[in-house]
Amino acid sequence: MAQLSPDSFAFGGRLRRLDDALDDLTIRLAGLGETETVPVMQAIGRVLAHEVRSSFAIPNFDNSAVDGYAVRFADLAASGETRLPVSLRIPAGMIGVPPLPPGTAGRIFTGAMMPAGADTVFMQEDVCTEGETVLLPHGLKLGSNRRFAGEDFAKGAAIVSAGTRLKPQHLAGLAAAGRSVVTVRRRLRVAIFSTGNEIREPAPEAPEPGCQYDANRAMLAGLLAARGMEIIDLGILPDDPGIMARALKDAAKANDAILTSGGVSTGEEDHVKAAIEAAGRLDFWRLAIKPGRPIAMGTLEGTPFLGMPGNPAAVFVTFLRFVGPVLDMLAGAKPLRPAPIPVPSGFDYRKKADRREYLRVSLAAEAGARMMAHRFPKDGAALISSLIAADALAELGEDITEIKAGETISVLPLACLLS
């Protein structure tokens, strides 16, 4: 189980700014301690447990960056072309490459070891050959097209740091460093519930009037899978505090974290808050963000609980900007906190102060090839269509109250948030 300090969520009931909450949790939360060893080829999405350093330089020998001819720069004429006899042929993978005799060139291929004495490589398309000689043009700089030993990673250099969620490029670095297996954190085991008497399991026909099919669990499963977490689907909980409390308490015994959607506001039929307080402890449940202000946090049997709003767009936003980073911390991973990029706004908008808002926007190139953010034409945290149409989230900070079309705003591309 992921461990929590006694006051991990003891933030009180006031509205809390997003960055403050995440900064506090970064200090207070302790991640999983259990590790396992897996093949590098199967480590995609896993969290690296320990820093990996290279035990040798990468590459560990000087080599050619192109197919061409290796020469001693000192043998080149100060002006005009240089004609040299070809004395060596050096394919990639050749062991025991002999030194390059002075006054000669060596035919060399991409990745092949540079012969001792050679320091510069001409690309084959830039030269002319005549029999056993090569005609080299003037003007190439010393060291051109030569890759040096340790150019990628020096011996002892860090390849990947602890807490990194491994992506394909990280696997390339690990393999280049000779690692066939790697130590990673155990997958975080996350239980997911939806709540509400009106929620139904999806079926081919339209739901009965007053009810709707559960979209949130499918979305949460996808969001968790993208983070390499183990998903325990525990279905839909009815609006019954007693049933909720028992189900949540049982889930806490076998999982590392519990997520729910719906039932965390202040309505008479929003029972999650009461159920958590009956079965565990709830200390923090409101963030100064829109959509998604009611986010319940607490513990059950020592297991972290996070309760999200019921509307799909609110679930999506709160997961990407808060719940996902919290789960990353519990998994022992560095939380994703991407920097927004500046883009001109294609719309006017007004908002309240002291609240961070996330608008679903699409990005399109306008005249002059500049990118502009366009807001989805309909409002509403329940609109799944707005999520499907969006390329990014426009992030409007707490101090912003109004933006005008053409002004620069900050956007977070979904490709970054979902990676």
CSV table of C-alpha atoms in Angstrom, one decimal:
chain,number,residue,atom,x,y,z
A,1,MET,CA,0.0,0.0,0.0
A,2,ALA,CA,1.1,3.6,-0.6
A,3,GLN,CA,1.8,5.2,2.7
A,4,LEU,CA,0.4,8.6,3.9
A,5,SER,CA,1.6,10.7,6.7
A,6,PRO,CA,-1.1,11.4,9.3
A,7,ASP,CA,-1.8,14.9,8.0
A,8,SER,CA,-1.4,14.3,4.3
A,9,PHE,CA,-4.8,15.7,3.5
A,10,ALA,CA,-5.3,17.9,6.5
A,11,PHE,CA,-5.9,21.1,4.6
A,12,GLY,CA,-9.3,22.2,6.0
A,13,GLY,CA,-12.5,23.1,4.1
A,14,ARG,CA,-11.5,26.4,2.4
A,15,LEU,CA,-11.1,26.7,-1.4
A,16,ARG,CA,-7.5,25.8,-2.1
A,17,ARG,CA,-5.4,26.9,-5.1
A,18,LEU,CA,-4.3,24.1,-7.4
A,19,ASP,CA,-0.6,24.7,-7.3
A,20,ASP,CA,-0.6,25.1,-3.5
A,21,ALA,CA,-2.4,21.8,-3.1
A,22,LEU,CA,0.0,19.9,-5.4
A,23,ASP,CA,3.1,21.5,-3.8
A,24,ASP,CA,1.9,20.4,-0.4
A,25,LEU,CA,1.2,16.9,-1.5
A,26,THR,CA,4.6,16.6,-3.2
A,27,ILE,CA,6.1,17.1,0.3
A,28,ARG,CA,3.6,15.0,2.2
A,29,LEU,CA,2.9,11.9,0.1
A,30,ALA,CA,5.1,8.8,0.2
A,31,GLY,CA,5.0,6.5,-2.8
A,32,LEU,CA,5.0,2.8,-3.2
A,33,GLY,CA,8.1,1.0,-1.8
A,34,GLU,CA,7.7,-2.3,-3.5
A,35,THR,CA,9.7,-3.0,-6.6
A,36,GLU,CA,10.1,-5.7,-9.2
A,37,THR,CA,12.5,-6.4,-12.1
A,38,VAL,CA,11.1,-6.5,-15.6
A,39,PRO,CA,12.6,-6.8,-19.1
A,40,VAL,CA,13.4,-3.4,-20.6
A,41,MET,CA,11.3,-4.5,-23.7
A,42,GLN,CA,8.3,-4.8,-21.3
A,43,ALA,CA,8.9,-1.7,-19.2
A,44,ILE,CA,6.9,0.9,-21.2
A,45,GLY,CA,4.8,3.0,-18.8
A,46,ARG,CA,6.5,1.7,-15.7
A,47,VAL,CA,8.1,3.9,-13.0
A,48,LEU,CA,11.8,3.6,-12.7
A,49,ALA,CA,12.8,2.7,-9.1
A,50,HIS,CA,16.4,3.7,-9.2
A,51,GLU,CA,18.5,6.0,-11.3
A,52,VAL,CA,20.4,4.3,-14.1
A,53,ARG,CA,23.9,5.4,-15.0
A,54,SER,CA,26.0,4.2,-17.9
A,55,SER,CA,29.0,2.1,-17.0
A,56,PHE,CA,30.7,3.1,-20.3
A,57,ALA,CA,30.7,5.9,-22.8
A,58,ILE,CA,28.0,5.9,-25.4
A,59,PRO,CA,29.1,5.5,-28.1
A,60,ASN,CA,32.3,3.9,-26.7
A,61,PHE,CA,34.4,4.6,-29.8
A,62,ASP,CA,34.7,7.5,-32.3
A,63,ASN,CA,32.7,6.7,-35.4
A,64,SER,CA,31.5,8.0,-38.7
A,65,ALA,CA,28.1,9.8,-38.9
A,66,VAL,CA,27.8,9.2,-42.7
A,67,ASP,CA,28.8,7.0,-45.5
A,68,GLY,CA,31.9,8.6,-47.0
A,69,TYR,CA,35.7,8.9,-46.7
A,70,ALA,CA,37.7,9.4,-43.5
A,71,VAL,CA,40.8,11.6,-43.8
A,72,ARG,CA,43.5,13.4,-41.8
A,73,PHE,CA,42.5,17.0,-41.9
A,74,ALA,CA,46.2,17.9,-42.1
A,75,ASP,CA,46.4,16.1,-45.4
A,76,LEU,CA,43.9,18.4,-47.1
A,77,ALA,CA,45.2,21.2,-49.4
A,78,ALA,CA,44.9,24.7,-48.1
A,79,SER,CA,42.9,25.7,-51.2
A,80,GLY,CA,41.4,23.8,-54.1
A,81,GLU,CA,40.7,20.1,-54.3
A,82,THR,CA,42.7,17.3,-52.7
A,83,ARG,CA,43.3,13.9,-54.4
A,84,LEU,CA,44.1,11.0,-52.1
A,85,PRO,CA,44.5,7.3,-52.6
A,86,VAL,CA,42.0,5.1,-50.8
A,87,SER,CA,44.0,2.8,-48.5
A,88,LEU,CA,41.2,1.3,-46.2
A,89,ARG,CA,37.7,0.1,-46.4
A,90,ILE,CA,35.9,0.2,-43.0
A,91,PRO,CA,32.4,-1.3,-42.8
A,92,ALA,CA,30.2,-0.9,-39.6
A,93,GLY,CA,31.0,-3.6,-37.1
A,94,MET,CA,34.6,-4.1,-38.2
A,95,ILE,CA,36.8,-5.0,-35.3
A,96,GLY,CA,40.5,-4.1,-35.1
A,97,VAL,CA,40.4,-1.2,-37.6
A,98,PRO,CA,44.1,-0.4,-38.6
A,99,PRO,CA,45.4,3.2,-38.4
A,100,LEU,CA,44.9,5.4,-41.5
A,101,PRO,CA,48.2,5.8,-43.3
A,102,PRO,CA,49.2,9.5,-43.7
A,103,GLY,CA,48.3,11.0,-47.1
A,104,THR,CA,45.5,8.5,-47.8
A,105,ALA,CA,41.7,8.3,-47.3
A,106,GLY,CA,39.6,5.5,-45.9
A,107,ARG,CA,36.3,4.4,-47.3
A,108,ILE,CA,34.0,4.4,-44.3
A,109,PHE,CA,30.3,3.6,-43.5
A,110,THR,CA,27.9,5.1,-41.0
A,111,GLY,CA,28.6,3.8,-37.5
A,112,ALA,CA,32.0,2.4,-38.4
A,113,MET,CA,34.9,3.0,-36.1
A,114,MET,CA,37.2,5.9,-37.1
A,115,PRO,CA,40.7,4.7,-37.8
A,116,ALA,CA,43.4,6.1,-35.6
A,117,GLY,CA,44.8,9.3,-37.2
A,118,ALA,CA,41.6,10.1,-39.1
A,119,ASP,CA,39.6,13.1,-37.7
A,120,THR,CA,37.3,14.2,-40.5
A,121,VAL,CA,34.8,12.5,-42.8
A,122,PHE,CA,33.6,13.6,-46.3
A,123,MET,CA,30.1,12.5,-47.3
A,124,GLN,CA,30.2,10.2,-50.3
A,125,GLU,CA,27.8,12.5,-52.3
A,126,ASP,CA,30.3,15.4,-52.0
A,127,VAL,CA,33.3,13.7,-53.6
A,128,CYS,CA,34.3,12.2,-56.9
A,129,THR,CA,36.1,8.8,-57.2
A,130,GLU,CA,38.6,7.9,-59.9
A,131,GLY,CA,39.8,4.3,-59.8
A,132,GLU,CA,41.5,3.9,-56.4
A,133,THR,CA,41.6,7.6,-55.6
A,134,VAL,CA,39.1,10.1,-54.3
A,135,LEU,CA,38.8,13.8,-55.2
A,136,LEU,CA,37.9,15.9,-52.1
A,137,PRO,CA,36.4,19.4,-52.4
A,138,HIS,CA,37.8,22.3,-50.4
A,139,GLY,CA,36.0,23.9,-47.5
A,140,LEU,CA,35.1,21.1,-45.1
A,141,LYS,CA,35.7,21.9,-41.4
A,142,LEU,CA,38.0,19.8,-39.1
A,143,GLY,CA,36.0,17.1,-37.3
A,144,SER,CA,33.0,17.2,-39.7
A,145,ASN,CA,30.7,14.1,-39.8
A,146,ARG,CA,32.7,12.5,-36.9
A,147,ARG,CA,30.9,11.2,-33.8
A,148,PHE,CA,33.0,11.2,-30.7
A,149,ALA,CA,33.1,8.6,-28.0
A,150,GLY,CA,30.8,9.7,-25.1
A,151,GLU,CA,29.1,12.2,-27.3
A,152,ASP,CA,25.7,10.8,-26.3
A,153,PHE,CA,26.4,9.9,-22.7
A,154,ALA,CA,29.8,10.1,-20.9
A,155,LYS,CA,30.9,7.2,-18.7
A,156,GLY,CA,29.0,7.4,-15.4
A,157,ALA,CA,26.4,9.8,-16.8
A,158,ALA,CA,22.7,9.5,-15.7
A,159,ILE,CA,20.6,7.8,-18.4
A,160,VAL,CA,17.2,7.9,-16.7
A,161,SER,CA,16.4,9.3,-13.2
A,162,ALA,CA,14.4,7.6,-10.5
A,163,GLY,CA,10.7,8.3,-10.6
A,164,THR,CA,10.6,8.6,-14.4
A,165,ARG,CA,7.6,7.0,-16.1
A,166,LEU,CA,9.3,5.1,-18.9
A,167,LYS,CA,8.6,6.2,-22.5
A,168,PRO,CA,10.0,4.6,-25.7
A,169,GLN,CA,13.0,7.0,-25.7
A,170,HIS,CA,13.9,6.0,-22.2
A,171,LEU,CA,13.9,2.4,-23.2
A,172,ALA,CA,16.3,3.3,-26.0
A,173,GLY,CA,18.7,4.8,-23.5
A,174,LEU,CA,18.5,1.9,-21.1
A,175,ALA,CA,19.2,-0.6,-24.0
A,176,ALA,CA,22.1,1.5,-25.3
A,177,ALA,CA,23.5,1.4,-21.8
A,178,GLY,CA,23.4,-2.4,-21.9
A,179,ARG,CA,20.4,-2.9,-19.7
A,180,SER,CA,18.2,-5.8,-20.6
A,181,VAL,CA,16.2,-5.7,-17.3
A,182,VAL,CA,15.3,-2.8,-15.1
A,183,THR,CA,14.0,-2.3,-11.6
A,184,VAL,CA,10.6,-0.6,-11.5
A,185,ARG,CA,7.9,0.3,-8.9
A,186,ARG,CA,5.1,-2.2,-8.5
A,187,ARG,CA,2.1,-0.9,-10.5
A,188,LEU,CA,-0.3,1.2,-8.4
A,189,ARG,CA,-3.5,-0.7,-7.9
A,190,VAL,CA,-6.4,1.8,-8.3
A,191,ALA,CA,-10.1,0.9,-7.6
A,192,ILE,CA,-12.7,2.9,-9.5
A,193,PHE,CA,-16.4,3.4,-8.7
A,194,SER,CA,-19.1,5.5,-10.3
A,195,THR,CA,-21.9,6.7,-8.0
A,196,GLY,CA,-25.6,7.6,-8.5
A,197,ASN,CA,-29.0,5.9,-8.8
A,198,GLU,CA,-29.4,7.4,-12.3
A,199,ILE,CA,-26.2,5.7,-13.6
A,200,ARG,CA,-26.5,2.5,-15.7
A,201,GLU,CA,-24.1,0.2,-17.3
A,202,PRO,CA,-23.9,0.8,-21.1
A,203,ALA,CA,-26.3,-1.1,-23.3
A,204,PRO,CA,-27.3,-1.0,-27.0
A,205,GLU,CA,-30.6,0.6,-26.5
A,206,ALA,CA,-31.2,4.1,-25.1
A,207,PRO,CA,-31.4,4.3,-21.3
A,208,GLU,CA,-34.8,4.8,-19.6
A,209,PRO,CA,-35.8,8.5,-19.1
A,210,GLY,CA,-34.1,10.0,-16.1
A,211,CYS,CA,-31.1,7.7,-16.4
A,212,GLN,CA,-27.8,7.8,-18.3
A,213,TYR,CA,-25.0,5.4,-19.2
A,214,ASP,CA,-21.8,5.4,-17.2
A,215,ALA,CA,-19.1,7.2,-19.3
A,216,ASN,CA,-16.8,8.1,-16.5
A,217,ARG,CA,-15.5,4.7,-15.6
A,218,ALA,CA,-14.5,4.0,-19.2
A,219,MET,CA,-12.7,7.3,-19.4
A,220,LEU,CA,-11.0,6.8,-16.0
A,221,ALA,CA,-9.8,3.3,-17.1
A,222,GLY,CA,-8.2,4.9,-20.2
A,223,LEU,CA,-6.6,7.6,-18.2
A,224,LEU,CA,-5.2,5.2,-15.6
A,225,ALA,CA,-4.0,2.7,-18.3
A,226,ALA,CA,-2.0,5.6,-20.0
A,227,ARG,CA,-0.2,6.0,-16.7
A,228,GLY,CA,0.6,2.2,-16.5
A,229,MET,CA,-1.6,1.6,-13.4
A,230,GLU,CA,-3.5,-1.5,-12.5
A,231,ILE,CA,-7.3,-0.9,-12.8
A,232,ILE,CA,-9.8,-2.5,-10.5
A,233,ASP,CA,-13.3,-1.8,-11.8
A,234,LEU,CA,-15.8,-2.0,-9.0
A,235,GLY,CA,-18.9,-0.8,-10.9
A,236,ILE,CA,-21.6,1.6,-9.8
A,237,LEU,CA,-22.6,2.5,-6.2
A,238,PRO,CA,-26.1,3.5,-5.4
A,239,ASP,CA,-26.9,6.7,-3.5
A,240,ASP,CA,-27.0,4.9,-0.2
A,241,PRO,CA,-24.5,6.1,2.5
A,242,GLY,CA,-24.4,2.7,4.2
A,243,ILE,CA,-23.8,0.7,1.0
A,244,MET,CA,-21.2,3.2,-0.1
A,245,ALA,CA,-19.3,3.1,3.2
A,246,ARG,CA,-19.1,-0.7,3.2
A,247,ALA,CA,-18.0,-0.9,-0.4
A,248,LEU,CA,-15.4,1.8,0.0
A,249,LYS,CA,-14.1,0.2,3.2
A,250,ASP,CA,-13.8,-3.2,1.5
A,251,ALA,CA,-12.0,-1.6,-1.5
A,252,ALA,CA,-9.5,0.1,0.7
A,253,LYS,CA,-8.3,-3.2,2.1
A,254,ALA,CA,-7.1,-4.5,-1.3
A,255,ASN,CA,-6.0,-1.4,-3.3
A,256,ASP,CA,-3.5,1.4,-3.2
A,257,ALA,CA,-6.0,4.2,-4.0
A,258,ILE,CA,-9.7,4.6,-4.6
A,259,LEU,CA,-11.4,6.9,-7.2
A,260,THR,CA,-15.1,7.7,-7.4
A,261,SER,CA,-17.0,10.1,-9.7
A,262,GLY,CA,-20.2,11.8,-8.7
A,263,GLY,CA,-21.8,12.5,-5.3
A,264,VAL,CA,-19.1,14.8,-3.9
A,265,SER,CA,-21.0,18.1,-4.1
A,266,THR,CA,-23.3,19.5,-1.3
A,267,GLY,CA,-26.7,18.3,-2.6
A,268,GLU,CA,-29.0,16.2,-0.4
A,269,GLU,CA,-28.4,13.2,-2.7
A,270,ASP,CA,-24.6,13.6,-2.8
A,271,HIS,CA,-23.6,10.9,-0.3
A,272,VAL,CA,-20.0,10.2,-1.0
A,273,LYS,CA,-18.7,12.8,1.5
A,274,ALA,CA,-20.8,11.3,4.3
A,275,ALA,CA,-19.9,7.8,3.4
A,276,ILE,CA,-16.2,8.6,3.5
A,277,GLU,CA,-16.5,10.4,6.8
A,278,ALA,CA,-18.4,7.4,8.2
A,279,ALA,CA,-15.8,4.8,7.0
A,280,GLY,CA,-12.6,6.9,7.2
A,281,ARG,CA,-11.4,10.5,7.2
A,282,LEU,CA,-12.2,13.3,4.8
A,283,ASP,CA,-10.1,16.5,5.3
A,284,PHE,CA,-10.0,18.3,2.0
A,285,TRP,CA,-12.6,18.5,-0.7
A,286,ARG,CA,-12.6,21.8,-2.6
A,287,LEU,CA,-10.2,23.2,-5.1
A,288,ALA,CA,-10.4,26.7,-6.6
A,289,ILE,CA,-10.7,25.4,-10.2
A,290,LYS,CA,-13.5,25.1,-12.8
A,291,PRO,CA,-14.7,22.6,-13.8
A,292,GLY,CA,-14.1,20.4,-10.8
A,293,ARG,CA,-14.3,22.4,-7.6
A,294,PRO,CA,-15.7,19.6,-5.5
A,295,ILE,CA,-12.8,17.1,-5.2
A,296,ALA,CA,-13.0,15.0,-2.1
A,297,MET,CA,-9.8,13.7,-0.6
A,298,GLY,CA,-9.2,11.5,2.4
A,299,THR,CA,-8.2,8.1,3.7
A,300,LEU,CA,-10.0,4.8,4.3
A,301,GLU,CA,-8.0,2.2,6.2
A,302,GLY,CA,-4.9,4.1,5.4
A,303,THR,CA,-5.7,4.0,1.7
A,304,PRO,CA,-6.0,7.3,-0.2
A,305,PHE,CA,-9.4,8.2,-1.5
A,306,LEU,CA,-10.1,10.8,-4.3
A,307,GLY,CA,-13.7,11.7,-5.2
A,308,MET,CA,-14.3,13.6,-8.4
A,309,PRO,CA,-17.4,15.4,-9.8
A,310,GLY,CA,-19.9,13.5,-11.8
A,311,ASN,CA,-19.8,15.4,-15.1
A,312,PRO,CA,-17.4,13.9,-17.7
A,313,ALA,CA,-15.6,17.1,-18.7
A,314,ALA,CA,-15.1,17.9,-15.0
A,315,VAL,CA,-13.7,14.4,-14.4
A,316,PHE,CA,-11.4,14.7,-17.4
A,317,VAL,CA,-10.0,18.1,-16.3
A,318,THR,CA,-9.7,17.3,-12.6
A,319,PHE,CA,-7.9,14.0,-13.4
A,320,LEU,CA,-5.4,15.6,-15.7
A,321,ARG,CA,-4.6,18.6,-13.5
A,322,PHE,CA,-4.9,17.1,-10.0
A,323,VAL,CA,-5.9,13.5,-9.5
A,324,GLY,CA,-3.4,12.1,-12.0
A,325,PRO,CA,-0.5,13.9,-10.5
A,326,VAL,CA,-1.5,12.8,-7.0
A,327,LEU,CA,-1.6,9.2,-8.3
A,328,ASP,CA,1.8,9.7,-9.9
A,329,MET,CA,3.2,10.6,-6.5
A,330,LEU,CA,1.6,7.6,-4.9
A,331,ALA,CA,3.1,5.4,-7.6
A,332,GLY,CA,6.6,6.8,-6.9
A,333,ALA,CA,6.6,8.8,-10.2
A,334,LYS,CA,7.5,12.4,-10.8
A,335,PRO,CA,4.1,14.1,-11.2
A,336,LEU,CA,3.4,15.6,-14.7
A,337,ARG,CA,3.4,19.4,-14.4
A,338,PRO,CA,3.8,20.5,-18.0
A,339,ALA,CA,4.5,24.2,-18.8
A,340,PRO,CA,1.7,25.9,-20.8
A,341,ILE,CA,2.5,27.4,-24.2
A,342,PRO,CA,1.4,30.9,-25.3
A,343,VAL,CA,-1.3,31.1,-28.1
A,344,PRO,CA,-3.5,33.9,-29.3
A,345,SER,CA,-7.1,33.6,-28.2
A,346,GLY,CA,-9.8,33.4,-30.8
A,347,PHE,CA,-12.6,34.4,-28.4
A,348,ASP,CA,-13.7,36.8,-25.6
A,349,TYR,CA,-14.3,35.4,-22.1
A,350,ARG,CA,-15.0,36.7,-18.6
A,351,LYS,CA,-14.4,34.7,-15.4
A,352,LYS,CA,-14.3,35.1,-11.6
A,353,ALA,CA,-11.1,36.1,-9.8
A,354,ASP,CA,-9.3,33.7,-7.4
A,355,ARG,CA,-10.3,30.6,-9.5
A,356,ARG,CA,-8.4,28.8,-12.2
A,357,GLU,CA,-10.5,27.9,-15.2
A,358,TYR,CA,-9.9,25.3,-17.9
A,359,LEU,CA,-11.6,25.8,-21.2
A,360,ARG,CA,-11.7,23.2,-23.9
A,361,VAL,CA,-10.2,24.6,-27.0
A,362,SER,CA,-9.1,23.5,-30.5
A,363,LEU,CA,-5.9,24.8,-32.1
A,364,ALA,CA,-5.9,25.9,-35.7
A,365,ALA,CA,-3.5,27.7,-38.0
A,366,GLU,CA,-4.7,31.1,-39.0
A,367,ALA,CA,-3.5,33.5,-41.7
A,368,GLY,CA,0.2,34.0,-41.4
A,369,ALA,CA,0.5,30.4,-40.2
A,370,ARG,CA,0.1,31.4,-36.5
A,371,MET,CA,-1.7,29.1,-34.2
A,372,MET,CA,-4.9,30.3,-32.5
A,373,ALA,CA,-7.1,28.8,-29.8
A,374,HIS,CA,-10.8,28.4,-30.5
A,375,ARG,CA,-13.2,27.7,-27.7
A,376,PHE,CA,-15.8,24.9,-28.0
A,377,PRO,CA,-19.1,26.7,-28.9
A,378,LYS,CA,-21.2,25.1,-26.1
A,379,ASP,CA,-20.7,25.5,-22.3
A,380,GLY,CA,-21.2,22.7,-19.9
A,381,ALA,CA,-19.2,20.2,-17.8
A,382,ALA,CA,-21.3,17.3,-19.0
A,383,LEU,CA,-20.4,17.7,-22.7
A,384,ILE,CA,-18.3,14.7,-23.9
A,385,SER,CA,-18.4,16.3,-27.4
A,386,SER,CA,-16.3,19.1,-26.1
A,387,LEU,CA,-13.6,16.7,-25.0
A,388,ILE,CA,-13.6,14.9,-28.3
A,389,ALA,CA,-13.3,18.2,-30.2
A,390,ALA,CA,-10.6,19.6,-28.0
A,391,ASP,CA,-6.8,19.7,-28.8
A,392,ALA,CA,-5.9,21.5,-25.6
A,393,LEU,CA,-7.0,23.1,-22.4
A,394,ALA,CA,-6.8,26.9,-22.1
A,395,GLU,CA,-5.5,27.6,-18.6
A,396,LEU,CA,-6.8,30.9,-17.2
A,397,GLY,CA,-5.1,31.7,-14.0
A,398,GLU,CA,-6.6,32.9,-10.7
A,399,ASP,CA,-5.7,36.5,-11.3
A,400,ILE,CA,-7.3,36.7,-14.8
A,401,THR,CA,-10.9,38.1,-15.0
A,402,GLU,CA,-11.2,38.8,-18.7
A,403,ILE,CA,-9.6,38.0,-22.0
A,404,LYS,CA,-10.2,39.5,-25.4
A,405,ALA,CA,-9.9,37.8,-28.8
A,406,GLY,CA,-6.3,38.3,-30.0
A,407,GLU,CA,-4.8,38.4,-26.6
A,408,THR,CA,-2.2,35.7,-25.7
A,409,ILE,CA,-3.4,33.0,-23.4
A,410,SER,CA,-1.8,29.9,-21.9
A,411,VAL,CA,-2.8,26.5,-23.3
A,412,LEU,CA,-1.9,22.9,-22.4
A,413,PRO,CA,-2.0,20.6,-25.4
A,414,LEU,CA,-3.8,17.3,-24.6
A,415,ALA,CA,-1.0,15.4,-26.2
A,416,CYS,CA,1.3,16.5,-23.4
A,417,LEU,CA,-1.2,16.0,-20.6
A,418,LEU,CA,-2.1,12.5,-21.8
A,419,SER,CA,1.4,11.3,-22.5
